[in-house]
PDB file of C-alpha atoms in Angstrom:
ATOM      1  CA  MET H 425     117.084 116.228  75.455  1.00 63.00           C
ATOM      2  CA  ASN H 426     114.827 119.213  75.051  1.00 69.00           C
ATOM      3  CA  ALA H 427     114.686 122.255  77.326  1.00 66.00           C
ATOM      4  CA  ALA H 428     111.388 121.252  78.962  1.00 66.00           C
ATOM      5  CA  SER H 429     112.632 117.818  80.036  1.00 64.00           C
ATOM      6  CA  MET H 430     115.896 119.400  81.258  1.00 61.00           C
ATOM      7  CA  MET H 431     113.917 121.867  83.412  1.00 59.00           C
ATOM      8  CA  ARG H 432     111.758 119.024  84.725  1.00 60.00           C
ATOM      9  CA  ARG H 433     114.884 117.052  85.739  1.00 59.00           C
ATOM     10  CA  LEU H 434     116.468 120.076  87.420  1.00 57.00           C
ATOM     11  CA  ARG H 435     113.258 120.748  89.310  1.00 58.00           C
ATOM     12  CA  LEU H 436     113.073 117.134  90.479  1.00 56.00           C
ATOM     13  CA  PHE H 437     116.756 117.099  91.351  1.00 55.00           C
ATOM     14  CA  GLY H 438     116.323 120.352  93.288  1.00 54.00           C
ATOM     15  CA  ARG H 439     113.422 118.911  95.275  1.00 55.00           C
ATOM     16  CA  TYR H 440     115.345 115.748  96.028  1.00 52.00           C
ATOM     17  CA  ALA H 441     118.400 117.756  96.963  1.00 52.00           C
ATOM     18  CA  ARG H 442     116.361 120.018  99.246  1.00 53.00           C
ATOM     19  CA  ALA H 443     114.677 116.974 100.823  1.00 52.00           C
ATOM     20  CA  GLY H 444     118.122 115.454 101.480  1.00 54.00           C
ATOM     21  CA  VAL H 445     119.298 118.687 103.117  1.00 55.00           C
ATOM     22  CA  ARG H 446     116.151 118.759 105.248  1.00 60.00           C
ATOM     23  CA  ARG H 447     116.747 115.150 106.315  1.00 65.00           C
ATOM     24  CA  ARG H 448     120.349 115.944 107.192  1.00 67.00           C
ATOM     25  CA  ARG H 449     119.221 118.980 109.187  1.00 68.00           C
ATOM     26  CA  HIS H 450     116.760 116.813 111.130  1.00 64.00           C
ATOM     27  CA  VAL H 451     119.458 114.220 111.814  1.00 67.00           C
ATOM     28  CA  VAL H 452     121.907 116.916 112.966  1.00 67.00           C
ATOM     29  CA  ALA H 453     119.239 118.494 115.196  1.00 68.00           C
ATOM     30  CA  LEU H 454     118.400 115.064 116.616  1.00 68.00           C
ATOM     31  CA  LEU H 455     122.078 114.322 117.335  1.00 70.00           C
ATOM     32  CA  ILE H 456     122.551 117.719 118.999  1.00 73.00           C
ATOM     33  CA  GLY H 457     119.450 117.122 121.112  1.00 66.00           C
ATOM     34  CA  LEU H 458     120.596 113.636 122.113  1.00 65.00           C
ATOM     35  CA  GLY H 459     124.053 114.994 122.921  1.00 63.00           C
ATOM     36  CA  GLY H 460     122.506 117.643 125.162  1.00 58.00           C
ATOM     37  CA  TYR H 461     120.361 115.077 126.964  1.00 53.00           C
ATOM     38  CA  GLY H 462     123.364 112.759 127.229  1.00 52.00           C
ATOM     39  CA  SER H 463     125.495 115.439 128.854  1.00 50.00           C
ATOM     40  CA  MET H 464     122.650 116.254 131.265  1.00 44.00           C
ATOM     41  CA  ALA H 465     122.445 112.555 132.174  1.00 45.00           C
ATOM     42  CA  VAL H 466     126.209 112.429 132.784  1.00 45.00           C
ATOM     43  CA  ASP H 467     125.936 115.568 134.947  1.00 44.00           C
ATOM     44  CA  ALA H 468     123.078 114.008 136.924  1.00 44.00           C
ATOM     45  CA  VAL H 469     125.096 110.844 137.534  1.00 45.00           C
ATOM     46  CA  ALA H 470     128.196 112.855 138.479  1.00 48.00           C
ATOM     47  CA  ALA H 471     126.112 114.952 140.875  1.00 51.00           C
ATOM     48  CA  ASN H 472     125.031 111.806 142.742  1.00 62.00           C
ATOM     49  CA  TRP H 473     127.985 109.440 142.340  1.00 61.00           C
ATOM     50  CA  GLN H 474     131.751 109.781 142.660  1.00 61.00           C
ATOM     51  CA  LEU H 475     134.748 107.453 142.805  1.00 62.00           C
ATOM     52  CA  ALA H 476     136.756 107.517 146.031  1.00 60.00           C
ATOM     53  CA  PHE H 477     140.214 105.977 146.312  1.00 56.00           C
ATOM     54  CA  ASP H 478     141.974 104.842 149.502  1.00 57.00           C
ATOM     55  CA  PRO H 479     145.697 105.499 148.935  1.00 52.00           C
ATOM     56  CA  GLN H 480     146.790 104.711 152.508  1.00 53.00           C
ATOM     57  CA  SER H 481     149.363 101.996 153.115  1.00 47.00           C
ATOM     58  CA  ASN H 482     147.595 101.221 156.422  1.00 53.00           C
ATOM     59  CA  ARG H 483     143.993 100.686 155.412  1.00 53.00           C
ATOM     60  CA  SER H 484     141.159 101.532 157.756  1.00 59.00           C
ATOM     61  CA  LEU H 485     138.902  98.946 156.108  1.00 56.00           C
ATOM     62  CA  ALA H 486     140.183  95.388 155.808  1.00 53.00           C
ATOM     63  CA  GLU H 487     139.222  95.185 152.129  1.00 56.00           C
ATOM     64  CA  GLY H 488     138.754  97.833 149.503  1.00 57.00           C
ATOM     65  CA  VAL H 489     140.857 100.368 147.701  1.00 68.00           C
ATOM     66  CA  LEU H 490     138.305 101.828 145.288  1.00 73.00           C
ATOM     67  CA  PHE H 491     134.830 102.906 146.388  1.00 79.00           C
ATOM     68  CA  LEU H 492     131.762 104.277 144.637  1.00 82.00           C
ATOM     69  CA  LEU H 493     130.415 107.154 146.687  1.00 81.00           C
ATOM     70  CA  ASP H 494     126.617 107.614 146.661  1.00 82.00           C
ATOM     71  CA  LYS H 495     126.159 111.269 147.578  1.00 76.00           C
ATOM     72  CA  ARG H 496     122.374 110.878 147.861  1.00 75.00           C
ATOM     73  CA  ALA H 497     122.642 108.586 150.892  1.00 64.00           C
ATOM     74  CA  ALA H 498     123.960 110.617 153.791  1.00 64.00           C
ATOM     75  CA  GLY H 499     122.835 111.607 157.249  1.00 62.00           C
ATOM     76  CA  PRO H 500     119.959 110.304 159.333  1.00 65.00           C
ATOM     77  CA  GLU H 501     118.984 107.458 156.954  1.00 79.00           C
ATOM     78  CA  LEU H 502     122.318 105.701 157.533  1.00 87.00           C
ATOM     79  CA  GLN H 503     122.280 102.346 159.264  1.00 91.00           C
ATOM     80  CA  ARG H 504     124.782 100.868 161.679  1.00 93.00           C
ATOM     81  CA  GLY H 505     127.533  99.121 159.723  1.00 92.00           C
ATOM     82  CA  ASP H 506     127.166 101.236 156.567  1.00 92.00           C
ATOM     83  CA  ILE H 507     130.426 102.373 155.014  1.00 90.00           C
ATOM     84  CA  VAL H 508     130.427 106.168 154.846  1.00 91.00           C
ATOM     85  CA  ALA H 509     132.728 108.815 153.399  1.00 88.00           C
ATOM     86  CA  PHE H 510     133.112 112.105 155.216  1.00 90.00           C
ATOM     87  CA  ARG H 511     135.311 115.161 155.521  1.00 89.00           C
ATOM     88  CA  PRO H 512     138.038 114.619 158.131  1.00 86.00           C
ATOM     89  CA  PRO H 513     137.979 116.451 161.459  1.00 85.00           C
ATOM     90  CA  ALA H 514     139.705 119.850 161.521  1.00 82.00           C
ATOM     91  CA  HIS H 515     142.746 118.644 163.481  1.00 78.00           C
ATOM     92  CA  ALA H 516     143.536 116.059 160.764  1.00 77.00           C
ATOM     93  CA  ALA H 517     145.408 118.828 158.920  1.00 74.00           C
ATOM     94  CA  ALA H 518     148.371 118.177 161.221  1.00 78.00           C
ATOM     95  CA  LEU H 519     148.431 114.465 160.328  1.00 80.00           C
ATOM     96  CA  PHE H 520     147.666 114.302 156.609  1.00 77.00           C
ATOM     97  CA  PRO H 521     148.931 116.167 153.542  1.00 75.00           C
ATOM     98  CA  GLU H 522     146.253 118.153 151.691  1.00 74.00           C
ATOM     99  CA  PRO H 523     143.447 117.509 154.213  1.00 70.00           C
ATOM    100  CA  GLU H 524     141.023 119.641 152.180  1.00 74.00           C
ATOM    101  CA  ARG H 525     141.127 116.988 149.421  1.00 76.00           C
ATOM    102  CA  LEU H 526     140.921 114.083 151.851  1.00 81.00           C
ATOM    103  CA  LYS H 527     137.913 111.811 152.404  1.00 84.00           C
ATOM    104  CA  PHE H 528     137.739 109.455 155.358  1.00 87.00           C
ATOM    105  CA  ILE H 529     135.998 106.150 154.611  1.00 88.00           C
ATOM    106  CA  LYS H 530     134.857 104.277 157.742  1.00 90.00           C
ATOM    107  CA  ARG H 531     131.976 102.206 159.079  1.00 92.00           C
ATOM    108  CA  ALA H 532     129.116 103.900 160.899  1.00 95.00           C
ATOM    109  CA  ALA H 533     129.660 101.962 164.144  1.00 96.00           C
ATOM    110  CA  GLY H 534     127.555 104.150 166.417  1.00 97.00           C
ATOM    111  CA  LEU H 535     124.422 106.131 165.593  1.00 96.00           C
ATOM    112  CA  PRO H 536     122.398 108.628 167.663  1.00 96.00           C
ATOM    113  CA  GLY H 537     121.354 107.075 170.968  1.00 97.00           C
ATOM    114  CA  ASP H 538     124.046 104.362 170.924  1.00 98.00           C
ATOM    115  CA  ARG H 539     126.283 103.904 173.968  1.00 98.00           C
ATOM    116  CA  VAL H 540     130.025 103.917 173.131  1.00 98.00           C
ATOM    117  CA  GLU H 541     132.803 102.748 175.464  1.00 98.00           C
ATOM    118  CA  VAL H 542     136.464 103.185 174.489  1.00 97.00           C
ATOM    119  CA  THR H 543     138.884 101.318 176.767  1.00 96.00           C
ATOM    120  CA  VAL H 544     142.564 100.438 176.484  1.00 95.00           C
ATOM    121  CA  ARG H 545     141.600  96.887 175.511  1.00 95.00           C
ATOM    122  CA  ASP H 546     138.641  97.400 173.138  1.00 96.00           C
ATOM    123  CA  THR H 547     135.862  99.662 171.852  1.00 96.00           C
ATOM    124  CA  ARG H 548     132.217  98.700 172.339  1.00 97.00           C
ATOM    125  CA  VAL H 549     128.979 100.037 170.924  1.00 98.00           C
ATOM    126  CA  ASN H 550     125.913  99.000 172.934  1.00 98.00           C
ATOM    127  CA  GLY H 551     128.076  96.337 174.601  1.00 97.00           C
ATOM    128  CA  VAL H 552     129.273  94.783 171.316  1.00 96.00           C
ATOM    129  CA  VAL H 553     133.018  94.881 170.551  1.00 96.00           C
ATOM    130  CA  VAL H 554     133.611  96.875 167.341  1.00 94.00           C
ATOM    131  CA  GLY H 555     137.356  97.483 167.637  1.00 92.00           C
ATOM    132  CA  GLU H 556     140.395  96.416 169.602  1.00 92.00           C
ATOM    133  CA  GLY H 557     143.067  98.438 171.347  1.00 90.00           C
ATOM    134  CA  LEU H 558     144.415 101.927 170.820  1.00 94.00           C
ATOM    135  CA  ALA H 559     147.364 101.116 168.564  1.00 91.00           C
ATOM    136  CA  LEU H 560     147.803 104.688 167.287  1.00 90.00           C
ATOM    137  CA  ALA H 561     148.102 106.347 170.708  1.00 91.00           C
ATOM    138  CA  ALA H 562     151.919 106.153 170.622  1.00 90.00           C
ATOM    139  CA  PHE H 563     152.022 107.498 167.046  1.00 87.00           C
ATOM    140  CA  LEU H 564     149.794 110.388 168.113  1.00 89.00           C
ATOM    141  CA  GLN H 565     152.184 110.964 171.046  1.00 90.00           C
ATOM    142  CA  ALA H 566     149.391 110.704 173.582  1.00 91.00           C
ATOM    143  CA  ASP H 567     148.847 108.600 176.652  1.00 93.00           C
ATOM    144  CA  VAL H 568     146.291 105.825 175.995  1.00 92.00           C
ATOM    145  CA  GLY H 569     144.323 107.060 178.999  1.00 93.00           C
ATOM    146  CA  PHE H 570     143.563 110.251 177.057  1.00 94.00           C
ATOM    147  CA  PHE H 571     141.334 108.261 174.666  1.00 95.00           C
ATOM    148  CA  VAL H 572     139.501 106.173 177.296  1.00 97.00           C
ATOM    149  CA  ARG H 573     135.911 107.397 177.660  1.00 97.00           C
ATOM    150  CA  SER H 574     132.253 106.433 177.681  1.00 97.00           C
ATOM    151  CA  PHE H 575     129.431 108.438 176.085  1.00 98.00           C
ATOM    152  CA  THR H 576     126.106 108.351 174.241  1.00 98.00           C
ATOM    153  CA  VAL H 577     126.100 109.425 170.588  1.00 98.00           C
ATOM    154  CA  PRO H 578     123.969 112.601 170.350  1.00 98.00           C
ATOM    155  CA  GLU H 579     121.494 113.445 167.582  1.00 96.00           C
ATOM    156  CA  GLY H 580     123.154 114.620 164.367  1.00 94.00           C
ATOM    157  CA  PHE H 581     126.373 112.631 164.894  1.00 95.00           C
ATOM    158  CA  LEU H 582     127.828 109.185 164.261  1.00 94.00           C
ATOM    159  CA  PHE H 583     130.747 107.277 165.747  1.00 97.00           C
ATOM    160  CA  PRO H 584     133.005 106.101 162.867  1.00 96.00           C
ATOM    161  CA  MET H 585     135.256 103.035 163.107  1.00 94.00           C
ATOM    162  CA  GLY H 586     137.705 101.403 160.760  1.00 88.00           C
ATOM    163  CA  GLU H 587     138.016  97.625 160.539  1.00 84.00           C
ATOM    164  CA  THR H 588     141.724  97.453 161.322  1.00 83.00           C
ATOM    165  CA  GLU H 589     143.549  97.969 164.599  1.00 84.00           C
ATOM    166  CA  ASP H 590     145.629 100.873 163.297  1.00 84.00           C
ATOM    167  CA  SER H 591     142.746 102.826 161.758  1.00 86.00           C
ATOM    168  CA  TYR H 592     142.638 106.526 162.668  1.00 89.00           C
ATOM    169  CA  ASP H 593     138.962 106.675 163.580  1.00 92.00           C
ATOM    170  CA  GLY H 594     136.438 107.748 166.224  1.00 95.00           C
ATOM    171  CA  ARG H 595     138.476 106.116 168.989  1.00 94.00           C
ATOM    172  CA  TYR H 596     140.950 108.980 168.567  1.00 93.00           C
ATOM    173  CA  TYR H 597     138.986 111.972 167.279  1.00 92.00           C
ATOM    174  CA  GLY H 598     135.474 111.227 168.534  1.00 94.00           C
ATOM    175  CA  LEU H 599     132.218 111.868 166.728  1.00 96.00           C
ATOM    176  CA  THR H 600     131.528 112.951 163.160  1.00 94.00           C
ATOM    177  CA  PRO H 601     128.639 115.335 162.445  1.00 94.00           C
ATOM    178  CA  PHE H 602     126.119 114.234 159.810  1.00 93.00           C
ATOM    179  CA  ALA H 603     126.882 117.564 158.062  1.00 92.00           C
ATOM    180  CA  SER H 604     130.411 116.260 157.297  1.00 91.00           C
ATOM    181  CA  ILE H 605     129.147 113.074 155.638  1.00 91.00           C
ATOM    182  CA  LEU H 606     129.664 113.054 151.875  1.00 90.00           C
ATOM    183  CA  GLY H 607     127.675 109.864 151.277  1.00 88.00           C
ATOM    184  CA  ARG H 608     127.514 106.106 151.551  1.00 89.00           C
ATOM    185  CA  ALA H 609     130.453 104.244 149.999  1.00 85.00           C
ATOM    186  CA  ARG H 610     130.312 100.895 148.200  1.00 83.00           C
ATOM    187  CA  ARG H 611     133.413  98.780 147.628  1.00 78.00           C
ATOM    188  CA  LEU H 612     134.397  98.272 144.000  1.00 78.00           C
ATOM    189  CA  LEU H 613     137.901  96.811 144.467  1.00 69.00           C
TER     190      LEU H 613
END
């Protein structure tokens, strides 16, 4: 092989080698870009969705232990019967460990303008029975008469109810402000 053909081969090899490096650089840049967009997509999903777990032995909802929390759906657009997650009332600190980490998951039984009646026998919203009894009154060391009342749900609030008799819900602590709502919950398990 003469010197001229050797130089020609080296030049060709160099071009091919440089082209391969350029291709690899483009692939690496593409992967970095896709990774960045992927992490932004994960952040966007995490900003709007969250898993919520109900660890209680006495469930407030008849079915469901794991919920998907949609943080975009909260406040005035809620409909009666929606399952919502919200921060517990301030006095819940005396009843639950780590209340700052706690989420209550209940049904939106009463919305602004609804008429709520809590009696010893049952709880009604607009005349429809949504719960029975006041089973937790003794646990809360309060006379059942303390919880008996009748009121209209004001703007900016909802009346939350669990589906079970021993749910700690609006029958005992009253209304929940829309500002405390974390989002709509959907049962997964």
